[in-house]
GROMACS .gro file of C-alpha atoms in nm:
model
  176
    1ASN     CA    1   0.002   0.004  -0.004
    2ALA     CA    2   0.192   0.296  -0.124
    3PRO     CA    3   0.092   0.648   0.002
    4GLN     CA    4  -0.152   0.810  -0.231
    5ALA     CA    5  -0.118   1.156  -0.398
    6PRO     CA    6  -0.301   1.442  -0.236
    7GLY     CA    7  -0.676   1.388  -0.286
    8PRO     CA    8  -0.951   1.626  -0.406
    9SER     CA    9  -1.007   1.931  -0.210
   10LEU     CA   10  -1.292   2.167  -0.133
   11THR     CA   11  -1.393   2.395  -0.400
   12GLN     CA   12  -1.492   2.680  -0.196
   13ALA     CA   13  -1.312   2.831   0.109
   14THR     CA   14  -1.632   2.869   0.319
   15PRO     CA   15  -1.895   2.593   0.301
   16THR     CA   16  -2.256   2.647   0.249
   17PHE     CA   17  -2.479   2.616   0.559
   18ASP     CA   18  -2.827   2.478   0.473
   19ALA     CA   19  -3.059   2.594   0.755
   20SER     CA   20  -3.360   2.389   0.648
   21SER     CA   21  -3.156   2.063   0.698
   22ASN     CA   22  -2.922   2.198   0.958
   23ALA     CA   23  -2.618   2.078   0.755
   24VAL     CA   24  -2.293   2.201   0.647
   25VAL     CA   25  -2.267   2.141   0.270
   26LEU     CA   26  -1.916   2.083   0.120
   27TYR     CA   27  -1.853   2.096  -0.250
   28PHE     CA   28  -1.546   1.913  -0.394
   29ASN     CA   29  -1.361   1.979  -0.719
   30SER     CA   30  -1.414   1.715  -0.997
   31THR     CA   31  -1.065   1.678  -1.134
   32ASN     CA   32  -1.052   1.328  -0.980
   33GLY     CA   33  -1.398   1.223  -1.109
   34ALA     CA   34  -1.726   1.227  -0.921
   35LEU     CA   35  -1.775   1.123  -0.571
   36LEU     CA   36  -1.859   0.752  -0.527
   37ASN     CA   37  -2.212   0.668  -0.395
   38ASN     CA   38  -2.082   0.369  -0.218
   39THR     CA   39  -1.970   0.574   0.077
   40TYR     CA   40  -2.217   0.508   0.369
   41SER     CA   41  -2.282   0.774   0.634
   42TYR     CA   42  -2.195   0.545   0.924
   43ASP     CA   43  -1.853   0.470   0.747
   44ILE     CA   44  -1.736   0.829   0.740
   45LYS     CA   45  -1.927   0.995   1.013
   46ASP     CA   46  -1.635   0.933   1.266
   47ARG     CA   47  -1.395   1.091   1.025
   48PHE     CA   48  -1.546   1.437   1.099
   49SER     CA   49  -1.508   1.646   1.413
   50LEU     CA   50  -1.675   1.974   1.509
   51LEU     CA   51  -1.492   2.240   1.708
   52ASP     CA   52  -1.570   2.591   1.806
   53GLY     CA   53  -1.417   2.874   1.600
   54SER     CA   54  -1.096   2.871   1.800
   55GLY     CA   55  -1.044   2.501   1.732
   56ASN     CA   56  -1.146   2.394   2.088
   57ALA     CA   57  -1.389   2.135   2.189
   58ILE     CA   58  -1.767   2.210   2.184
   59LEU     CA   59  -1.887   2.243   2.551
   60ASP     CA   60  -2.223   2.196   2.717
   61ALA     CA   61  -2.371   2.436   2.964
   62SER     CA   62  -2.173   2.281   3.237
   63GLY     CA   63  -1.837   2.318   3.059
   64ARG     CA   64  -1.808   1.940   2.964
   65THR     CA   65  -1.672   1.843   2.617
   66ILE     CA   66  -1.935   1.707   2.391
   67ASN     CA   67  -1.815   1.427   2.167
   68SER     CA   68  -1.851   1.501   1.786
   69SER     CA   69  -2.064   1.185   1.756
   70SER     CA   70  -2.338   1.366   1.958
   71LEU     CA   71  -2.291   1.690   1.748
   72ILE     CA   72  -2.302   1.522   1.402
   73ASN     CA   73  -2.621   1.349   1.322
   74ASN     CA   74  -2.519   1.203   0.977
   75VAL     CA   75  -2.329   1.254   0.666
   76THR     CA   76  -2.468   1.225   0.315
   77VAL     CA   77  -2.277   1.181  -0.005
   78ASP     CA   78  -2.434   1.313  -0.317
   79ALA     CA   79  -2.235   1.186  -0.609
   80SER     CA   80  -2.434   1.370  -0.866
   81SER     CA   81  -2.322   1.709  -0.743
   82ASN     CA   82  -1.993   1.613  -0.573
   83ARG     CA   83  -2.148   1.741  -0.253
   84VAL     CA   84  -2.121   1.599   0.111
   85SER     CA   85  -2.362   1.716   0.374
   86VAL     CA   86  -2.286   1.693   0.732
   87SER     CA   87  -2.607   1.719   0.943
   88LEU     CA   88  -2.560   1.878   1.275
   89SER     CA   89  -2.746   1.840   1.611
   90THR     CA   90  -2.940   2.156   1.693
   91TYR     CA   91  -2.997   2.050   2.053
   92ASN     CA   92  -2.622   2.017   2.139
   93LEU     CA   93  -2.525   2.349   1.972
   94THR     CA   94  -2.781   2.574   2.138
   95SER     CA   95  -2.516   2.812   2.285
   96TYR     CA   96  -2.317   2.851   1.957
   97ALA     CA   97  -2.579   3.035   1.752
   98GLY     CA   98  -2.416   3.315   1.562
   99GLN     CA   99  -2.055   3.178   1.605
  100ASN     CA  100  -1.816   3.043   1.381
  101LEU     CA  101  -1.755   2.659   1.405
  102THR     CA  102  -1.482   2.452   1.257
  103LEU     CA  103  -1.561   2.119   1.071
  104THR     CA  104  -1.263   1.891   1.017
  105TYR     CA  105  -1.220   1.585   0.810
  106THR     CA  106  -0.940   1.336   0.862
  107ASP     CA  107  -0.845   1.086   0.591
  108LYS     CA  108  -0.837   0.724   0.722
  109THR     CA  109  -0.485   0.655   0.623
  110SER     CA  110  -0.234   0.796   0.377
  111ALA     CA  111  -0.289   0.489   0.164
  112ASN     CA  112  -0.566   0.455  -0.107
  113ASP     CA  113  -0.851   0.333   0.122
  114THR     CA  114  -1.148   0.155  -0.039
  115SER     CA  115  -1.389   0.225   0.242
  116GLY     CA  116  -1.463   0.453   0.535
  117VAL     CA  117  -1.351   0.764   0.347
  118ILE     CA  118  -1.474   1.023   0.092
  119GLU     CA  119  -1.373   0.862  -0.226
  120PHE     CA  120  -1.381   0.960  -0.601
  121THR     CA  121  -1.439   0.748  -0.905
  122SER     CA  122  -1.059   0.792  -0.990
  123GLY     CA  123  -0.988   0.597  -0.668
  124ALA     CA  124  -0.842   0.908  -0.489
  125ASP     CA  125  -0.944   0.969  -0.137
  126ALA     CA  126  -1.036   1.322  -0.017
  127SER     CA  127  -0.745   1.474   0.169
  128GLY     CA  128  -0.806   1.580   0.531
  129PHE     CA  129  -0.918   1.928   0.566
  130SER     CA  130  -1.047   2.193   0.817
  131THR     CA  131  -1.303   2.451   0.722
  132THR     CA  132  -1.485   2.724   0.925
  133PHE     CA  133  -1.845   2.827   0.879
  134SER     CA  134  -2.095   3.052   1.048
  135TYR     CA  135  -2.347   2.859   1.256
  136PRO     CA  136  -2.678   3.059   1.254
  137GLY     CA  137  -2.866   2.838   1.496
  138GLN     CA  138  -3.235   2.757   1.475
  139ALA     CA  139  -3.534   2.981   1.530
  140PRO     CA  140  -3.752   2.878   1.818
  141ARG     CA  141  -4.037   2.656   1.707
  142PHE     CA  142  -4.399   2.727   1.798
  143TYR     CA  143  -4.563   2.421   1.982
  144SER     CA  144  -4.882   2.554   2.150
  145SER     CA  145  -5.104   2.850   2.236
  146GLN     CA  146  -5.359   2.923   2.502
  147TYR     CA  147  -5.603   3.209   2.572
  148ASP     CA  148  -5.562   3.400   2.895
  149ALA     CA  149  -5.906   3.547   2.954
  150SER     CA  150  -5.800   3.752   3.249
  151ALA     CA  151  -5.539   3.934   3.033
  152ASN     CA  152  -5.753   3.897   2.718
  153ALA     CA  153  -5.442   3.773   2.550
  154VAL     CA  154  -5.320   3.481   2.343
  155LEU     CA  155  -5.017   3.321   2.478
  156LEU     CA  156  -4.777   3.156   2.231
  157ASN     CA  157  -4.541   2.891   2.344
  158PHE     CA  158  -4.220   2.803   2.182
  159ASP     CA  159  -3.974   2.524   2.239
  160SER     CA  160  -3.694   2.597   2.476
  161TYR     CA  161  -3.414   2.381   2.325
  162THR     CA  162  -3.345   2.602   2.019
  163ASN     CA  163  -3.048   2.839   2.019
  164SER     CA  164  -3.232   3.167   1.925
  165PRO     CA  165  -3.433   3.300   2.214
  166LEU     CA  166  -3.716   3.533   2.150
  167LEU     CA  167  -3.639   3.900   2.197
  168ASN     CA  168  -3.863   4.126   2.416
  169LYS     CA  169  -3.773   4.458   2.262
  170SER     CA  170  -4.088   4.569   2.076
  171THR     CA  171  -4.220   4.907   2.193
  172ASN     CA  172  -4.518   4.869   1.964
  173THR     CA  173  -4.806   4.659   2.125
  174ASN     CA  174  -4.925   4.553   1.793
  175GLU     CA  175  -4.585   4.369   1.721
  176LEU     CA  176  -4.466   4.042   1.871
   0.00000   0.00000   0.00000
C-alpha cells in the first residue's frame, strides 16, 4: 500500500450552511472524477469532528466536552453534485448560535483506502481538511397556544431547546 497523492479538495473556502436541513454542505472539485455513491454515512461520520471557531472542543452548559458523535447526526454523499452534507444536532449546539464553528475531516490513512473515506471515481481519497463556517442556529419553534381570559391575550409557547431566544424589545403593542 503505497501512499496516495493528495486527494481532491474543497472547491470553496467557506462551506454552505443549509438551515432547512441544519447541515454543512461541502462541494469538492471534480478533477478526480465524481464522488462515489458507495460511501455510507456510518462509514465516514467518525472521520468528522466539530470544534468551536478557535479550534477548541464544543462544550455543554456545564463546561463538559461534547463528543463529535453527539454533534453530528449523519453524513450524506451526493455523487451527482460532488457534495457532502454533514447534518448537525441543533440541541447540542444551542449556545453556539451566531458563532463560527470549525468542521474537520481526517483521511483514514495515507494509503488509497476503499472504504470509510470520501472517495472519488478515480480511486483518490479526499485529503483531510479543516473549514470554518458561521452557524446561525435555529429559530424557536412554535408548539402551542392558549387564551388567557384575565389578560384578554393569546399566549404563544415556543420550544426551549433552540438556540435563538425570542427578544422582548418591541415598543409597539401591535408587534410580537
